[in-house]
PDB file of C-alpha atoms in Angstrom:
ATOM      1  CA  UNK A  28       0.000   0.000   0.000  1.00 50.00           C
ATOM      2  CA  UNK A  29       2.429   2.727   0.656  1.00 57.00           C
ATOM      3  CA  UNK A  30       3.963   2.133  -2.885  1.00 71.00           C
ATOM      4  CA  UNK A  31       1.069   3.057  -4.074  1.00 81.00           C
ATOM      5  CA  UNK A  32       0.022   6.121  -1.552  1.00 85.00           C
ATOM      6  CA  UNK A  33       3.933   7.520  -2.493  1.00 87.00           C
ATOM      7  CA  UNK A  34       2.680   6.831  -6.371  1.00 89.00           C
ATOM      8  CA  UNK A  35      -0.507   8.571  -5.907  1.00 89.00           C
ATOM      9  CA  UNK A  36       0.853  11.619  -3.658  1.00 92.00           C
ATOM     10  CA  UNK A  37       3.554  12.208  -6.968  1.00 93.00           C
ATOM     11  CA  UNK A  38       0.447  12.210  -9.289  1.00 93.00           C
ATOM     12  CA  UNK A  39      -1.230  14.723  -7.182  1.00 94.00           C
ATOM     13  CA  UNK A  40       1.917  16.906  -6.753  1.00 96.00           C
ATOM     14  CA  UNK A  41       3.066  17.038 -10.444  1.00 96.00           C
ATOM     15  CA  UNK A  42      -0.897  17.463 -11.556  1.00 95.00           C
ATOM     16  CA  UNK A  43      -0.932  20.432  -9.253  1.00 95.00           C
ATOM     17  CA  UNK A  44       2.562  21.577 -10.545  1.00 95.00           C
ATOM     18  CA  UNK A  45       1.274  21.558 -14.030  1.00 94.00           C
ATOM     19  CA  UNK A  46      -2.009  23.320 -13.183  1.00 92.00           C
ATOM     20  CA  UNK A  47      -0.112  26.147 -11.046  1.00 93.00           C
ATOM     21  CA  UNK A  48       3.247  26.325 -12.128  1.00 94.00           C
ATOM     22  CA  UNK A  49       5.493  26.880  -8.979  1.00 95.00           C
ATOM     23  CA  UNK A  50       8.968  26.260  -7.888  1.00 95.00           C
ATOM     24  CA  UNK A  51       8.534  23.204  -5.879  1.00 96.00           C
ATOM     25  CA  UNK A  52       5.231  21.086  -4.477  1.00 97.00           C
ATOM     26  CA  UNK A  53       5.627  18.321  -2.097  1.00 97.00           C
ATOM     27  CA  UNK A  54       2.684  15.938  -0.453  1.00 96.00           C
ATOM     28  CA  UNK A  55       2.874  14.846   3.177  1.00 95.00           C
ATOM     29  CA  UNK A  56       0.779  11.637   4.877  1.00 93.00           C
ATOM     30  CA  UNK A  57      -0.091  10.976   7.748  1.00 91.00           C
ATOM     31  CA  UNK A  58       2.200   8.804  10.411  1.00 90.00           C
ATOM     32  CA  UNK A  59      -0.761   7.238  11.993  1.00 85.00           C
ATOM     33  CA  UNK A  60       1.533   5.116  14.204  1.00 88.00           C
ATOM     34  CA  UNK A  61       3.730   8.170  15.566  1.00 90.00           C
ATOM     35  CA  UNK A  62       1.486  11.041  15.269  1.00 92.00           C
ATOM     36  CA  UNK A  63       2.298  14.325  12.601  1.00 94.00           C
ATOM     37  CA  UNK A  64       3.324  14.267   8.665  1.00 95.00           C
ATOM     38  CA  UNK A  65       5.951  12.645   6.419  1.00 95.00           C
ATOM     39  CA  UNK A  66       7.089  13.841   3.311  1.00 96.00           C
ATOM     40  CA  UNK A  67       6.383  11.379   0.841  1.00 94.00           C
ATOM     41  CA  UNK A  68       7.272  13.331  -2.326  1.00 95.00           C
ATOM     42  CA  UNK A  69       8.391  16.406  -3.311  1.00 97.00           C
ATOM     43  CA  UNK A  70      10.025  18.172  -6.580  1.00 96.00           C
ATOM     44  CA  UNK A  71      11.869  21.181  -6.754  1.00 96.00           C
ATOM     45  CA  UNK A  72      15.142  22.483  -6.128  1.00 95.00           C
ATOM     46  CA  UNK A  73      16.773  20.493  -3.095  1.00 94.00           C
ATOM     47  CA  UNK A  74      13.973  18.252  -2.983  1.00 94.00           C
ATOM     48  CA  UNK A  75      16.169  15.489  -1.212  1.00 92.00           C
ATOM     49  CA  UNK A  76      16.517  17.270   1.270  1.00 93.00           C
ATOM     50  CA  UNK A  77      13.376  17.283   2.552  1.00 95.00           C
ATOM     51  CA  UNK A  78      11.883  13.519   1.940  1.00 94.00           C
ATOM     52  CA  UNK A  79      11.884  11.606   4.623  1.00 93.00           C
ATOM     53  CA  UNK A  80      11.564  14.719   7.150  1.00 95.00           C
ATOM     54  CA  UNK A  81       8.742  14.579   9.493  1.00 95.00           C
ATOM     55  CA  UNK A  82       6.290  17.824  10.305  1.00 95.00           C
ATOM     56  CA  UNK A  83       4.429  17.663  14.264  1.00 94.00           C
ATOM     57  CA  UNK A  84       0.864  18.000  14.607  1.00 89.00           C
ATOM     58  CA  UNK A  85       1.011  21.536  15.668  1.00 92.00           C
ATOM     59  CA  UNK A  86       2.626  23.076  12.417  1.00 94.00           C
ATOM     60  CA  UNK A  87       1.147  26.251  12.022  1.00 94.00           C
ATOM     61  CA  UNK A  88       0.739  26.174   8.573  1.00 94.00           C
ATOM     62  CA  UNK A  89      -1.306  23.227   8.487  1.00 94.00           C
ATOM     63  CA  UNK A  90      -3.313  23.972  11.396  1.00 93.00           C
ATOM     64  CA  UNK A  91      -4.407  27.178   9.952  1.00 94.00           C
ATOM     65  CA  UNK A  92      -5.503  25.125   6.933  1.00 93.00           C
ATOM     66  CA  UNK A  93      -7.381  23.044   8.767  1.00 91.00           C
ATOM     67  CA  UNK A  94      -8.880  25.276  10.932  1.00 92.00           C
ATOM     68  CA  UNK A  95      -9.989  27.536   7.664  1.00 92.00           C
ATOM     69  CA  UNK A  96     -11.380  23.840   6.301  1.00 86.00           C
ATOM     70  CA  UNK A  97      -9.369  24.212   2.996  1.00 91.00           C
ATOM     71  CA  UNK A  98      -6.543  25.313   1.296  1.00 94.00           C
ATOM     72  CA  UNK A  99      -4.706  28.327   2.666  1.00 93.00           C
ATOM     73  CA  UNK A 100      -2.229  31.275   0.875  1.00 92.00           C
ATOM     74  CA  UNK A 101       0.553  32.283   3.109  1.00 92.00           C
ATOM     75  CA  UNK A 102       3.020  34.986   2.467  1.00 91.00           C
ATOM     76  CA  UNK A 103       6.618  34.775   4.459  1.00 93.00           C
ATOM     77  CA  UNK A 104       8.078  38.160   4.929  1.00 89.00           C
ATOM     78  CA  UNK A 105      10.227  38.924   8.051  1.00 85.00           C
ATOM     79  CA  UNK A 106       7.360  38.590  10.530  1.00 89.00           C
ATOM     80  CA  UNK A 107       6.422  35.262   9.019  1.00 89.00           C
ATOM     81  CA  UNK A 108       9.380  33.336   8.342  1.00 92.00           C
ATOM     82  CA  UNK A 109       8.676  30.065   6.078  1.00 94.00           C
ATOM     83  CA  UNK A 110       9.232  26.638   7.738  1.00 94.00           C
ATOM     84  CA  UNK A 111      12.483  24.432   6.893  1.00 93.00           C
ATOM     85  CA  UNK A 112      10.562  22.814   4.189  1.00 95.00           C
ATOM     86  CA  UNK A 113       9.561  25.337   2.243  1.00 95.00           C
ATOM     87  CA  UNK A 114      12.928  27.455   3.028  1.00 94.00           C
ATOM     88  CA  UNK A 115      14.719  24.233   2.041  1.00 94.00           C
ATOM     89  CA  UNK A 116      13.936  25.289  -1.690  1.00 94.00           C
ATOM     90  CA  UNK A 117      15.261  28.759  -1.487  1.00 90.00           C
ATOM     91  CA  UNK A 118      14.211  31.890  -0.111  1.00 90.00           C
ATOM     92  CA  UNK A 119      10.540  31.221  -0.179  1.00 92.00           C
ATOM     93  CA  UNK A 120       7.636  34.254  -0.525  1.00 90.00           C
ATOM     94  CA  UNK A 121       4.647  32.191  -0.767  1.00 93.00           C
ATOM     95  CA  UNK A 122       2.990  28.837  -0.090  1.00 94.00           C
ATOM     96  CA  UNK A 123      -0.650  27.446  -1.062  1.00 94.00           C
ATOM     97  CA  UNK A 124      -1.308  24.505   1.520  1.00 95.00           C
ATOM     98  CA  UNK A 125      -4.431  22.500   0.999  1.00 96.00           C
ATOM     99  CA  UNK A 126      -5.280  19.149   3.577  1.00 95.00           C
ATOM    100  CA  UNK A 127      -5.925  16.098   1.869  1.00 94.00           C
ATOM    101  CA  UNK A 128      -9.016  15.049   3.918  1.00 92.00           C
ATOM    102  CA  UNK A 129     -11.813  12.051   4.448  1.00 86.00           C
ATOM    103  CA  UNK A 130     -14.820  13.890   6.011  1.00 82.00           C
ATOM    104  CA  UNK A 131     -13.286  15.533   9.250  1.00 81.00           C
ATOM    105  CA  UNK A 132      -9.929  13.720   9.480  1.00 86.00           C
ATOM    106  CA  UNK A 133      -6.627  15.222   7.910  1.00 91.00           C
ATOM    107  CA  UNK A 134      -4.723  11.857   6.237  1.00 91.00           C
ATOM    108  CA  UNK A 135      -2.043  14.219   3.868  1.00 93.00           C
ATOM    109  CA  UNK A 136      -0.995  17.853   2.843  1.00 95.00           C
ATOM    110  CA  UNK A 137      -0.155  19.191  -0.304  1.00 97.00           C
ATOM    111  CA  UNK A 138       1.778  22.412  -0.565  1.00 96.00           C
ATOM    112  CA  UNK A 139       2.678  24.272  -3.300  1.00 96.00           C
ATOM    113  CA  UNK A 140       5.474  26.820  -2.824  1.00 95.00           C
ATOM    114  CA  UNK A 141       6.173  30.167  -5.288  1.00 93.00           C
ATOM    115  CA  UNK A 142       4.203  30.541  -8.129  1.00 84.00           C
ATOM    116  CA  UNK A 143       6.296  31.259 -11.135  1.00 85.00           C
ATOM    117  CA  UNK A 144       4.045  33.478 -12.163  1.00 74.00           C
ATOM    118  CA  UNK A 145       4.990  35.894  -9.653  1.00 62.00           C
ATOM    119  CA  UNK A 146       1.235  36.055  -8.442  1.00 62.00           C
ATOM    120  CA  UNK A 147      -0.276  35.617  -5.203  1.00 60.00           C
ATOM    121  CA  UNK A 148      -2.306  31.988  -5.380  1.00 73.00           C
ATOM    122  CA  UNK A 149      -6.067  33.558  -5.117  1.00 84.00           C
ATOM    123  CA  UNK A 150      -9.584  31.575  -5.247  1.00 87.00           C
ATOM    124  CA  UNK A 151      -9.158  30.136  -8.120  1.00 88.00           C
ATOM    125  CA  UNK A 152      -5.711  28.614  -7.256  1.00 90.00           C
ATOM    126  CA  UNK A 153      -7.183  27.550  -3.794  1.00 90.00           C
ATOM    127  CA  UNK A 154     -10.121  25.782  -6.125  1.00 92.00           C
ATOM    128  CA  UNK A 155      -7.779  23.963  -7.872  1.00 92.00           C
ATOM    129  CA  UNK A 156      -5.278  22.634  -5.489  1.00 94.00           C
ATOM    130  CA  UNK A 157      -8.363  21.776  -2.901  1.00 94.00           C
ATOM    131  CA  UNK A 158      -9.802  19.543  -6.066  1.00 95.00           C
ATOM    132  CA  UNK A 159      -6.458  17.766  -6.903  1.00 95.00           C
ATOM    133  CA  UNK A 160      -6.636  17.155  -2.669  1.00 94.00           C
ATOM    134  CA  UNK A 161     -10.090  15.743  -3.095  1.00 93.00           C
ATOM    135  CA  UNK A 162      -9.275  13.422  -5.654  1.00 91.00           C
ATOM    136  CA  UNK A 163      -6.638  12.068  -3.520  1.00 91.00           C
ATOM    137  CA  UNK A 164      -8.145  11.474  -0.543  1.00 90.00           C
ATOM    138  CA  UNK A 165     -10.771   9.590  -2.919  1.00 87.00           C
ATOM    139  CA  UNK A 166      -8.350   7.508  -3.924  1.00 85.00           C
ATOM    140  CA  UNK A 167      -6.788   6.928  -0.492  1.00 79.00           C
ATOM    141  CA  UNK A 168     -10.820   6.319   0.995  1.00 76.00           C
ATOM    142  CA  UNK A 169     -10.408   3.114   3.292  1.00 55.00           C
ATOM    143  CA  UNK A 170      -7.148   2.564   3.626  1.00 56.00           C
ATOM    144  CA  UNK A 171      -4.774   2.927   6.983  1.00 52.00           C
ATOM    145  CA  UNK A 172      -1.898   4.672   5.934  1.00 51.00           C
ATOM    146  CA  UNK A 173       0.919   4.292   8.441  1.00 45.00           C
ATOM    147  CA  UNK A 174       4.271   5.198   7.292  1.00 47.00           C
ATOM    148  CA  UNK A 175       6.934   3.867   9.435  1.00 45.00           C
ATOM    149  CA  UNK A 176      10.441   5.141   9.056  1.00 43.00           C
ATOM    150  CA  UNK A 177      12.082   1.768   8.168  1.00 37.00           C
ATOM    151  CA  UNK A 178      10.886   2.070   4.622  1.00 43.00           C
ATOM    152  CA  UNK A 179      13.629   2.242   2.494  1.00 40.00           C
ATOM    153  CA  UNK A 180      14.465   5.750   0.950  1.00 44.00           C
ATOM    154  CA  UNK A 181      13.721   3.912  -2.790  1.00 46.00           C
ATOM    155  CA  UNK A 182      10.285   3.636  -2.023  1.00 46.00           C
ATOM    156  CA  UNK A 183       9.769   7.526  -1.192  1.00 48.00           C
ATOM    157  CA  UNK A 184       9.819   9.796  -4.019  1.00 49.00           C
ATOM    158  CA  UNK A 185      11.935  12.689  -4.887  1.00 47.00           C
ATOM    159  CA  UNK A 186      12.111  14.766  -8.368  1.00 51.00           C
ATOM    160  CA  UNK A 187      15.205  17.463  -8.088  1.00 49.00           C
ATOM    161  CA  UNK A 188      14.742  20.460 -10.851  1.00 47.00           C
ATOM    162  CA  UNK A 189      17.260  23.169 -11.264  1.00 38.00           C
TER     163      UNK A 189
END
C-alpha cells in the first residue's frame, strides 16, 4: 500500500505543478503510528533534502488550513518566516497549503510553494489545489496509511529540478 500512496501523492503533486506552475510542491501523509506528517514526495530544487523529514501536529501552517477547512495562501516576509521545508527550496515568498481530507480527518498535505508566475495563489488557485486534494483522498478512501520510518528511501519519491 504505501507504494502506491507515495505513487498517488507524486500524481497529485506534479498534476498540481502543471495546473499552477510553482517552484517546488511536495505531499505529506499521515504517520498514523507516531502522530504528525511525512514527506512522501516532493520536486523542486533540493527536494532530497526534505523527503523523509517529518512535520508535528502543531505546524502552524497546516493547522491554519485546517482550521480555515481548505486550502490556505501564506506569504513569508520577516514577521512570518517560512518553515524548513519550504525554506529548504530557497528563499521562499509564498505557499498554497491545501489538507488532503476524508470527512473531518486530515490523512495528507499538499503544498505548493512560489508561483512562477509571480502572483499571489487567489480563489481560483485555492479551487484547484483543494480539487487535486479531493481526488486524492478519494483515492486513499479506506485505507490505513501508516508510514513507518524503516521504509527504504527507494520507495519515497523525490524529483530534483534546477
Amino acid at each position: 500500500f504505501f507504494e502506491t500512496s507515495v505513487e498517488a501523492a507524486s500524481f497529485g503533486v506534479v498534476t498540481a505543478m502543471r495546473a499552477l506552475p510553482s517552484l517546488a510542491g511536495l505531499a505529506m501523509l499521515r504517520d498514523e503510528e507516531h502522530g504528525g506528517y511525512v514527506v512522501v514526495y516532493a520536486r523542486g530544487p533540493r527536494s532530497h533534502l526534505i523527503v523523509r523529514s517529518r512535520v508535528e501536529e502543531d505546524d502552524a501552517i497546516v493547522g491554519l488550513a485546517l482550521v480555515r477547512g481548505g486550502p490556505v495562501a501564506v506569504e513569508y516576509g520577516s514577521d512570518t518566516p517560512p518553515p524548513g521545508r519550504h525554506a529548504s527550496f530557497g528563499d521562499p515568498w509564498t505557499a498554497l497549503v491545501a489538507p488532503i481530507q476524508l470527512e473531518e480527518r486530515c490523512i495528507g498535505v499538499l503544498e505548493l510553494v512560489d508561483p512562477l508566475d509571480g502572483r499571489t495563489l487567489g480563489e481560483s488557485a485555492r479551487h484547484a489545489l483543494s480539487t487535486i486534494a479531493q481526488h486524492l483522498a478519494m483515492f486513499l478512501r479506506g485505507r490505513e496509511i501508516v508510514v513507518r520510518d524503516a521504509f527504504a528511501p527507494e520507495q519515497v519519491g523525490l524529483e530534483e529540478e534546477l
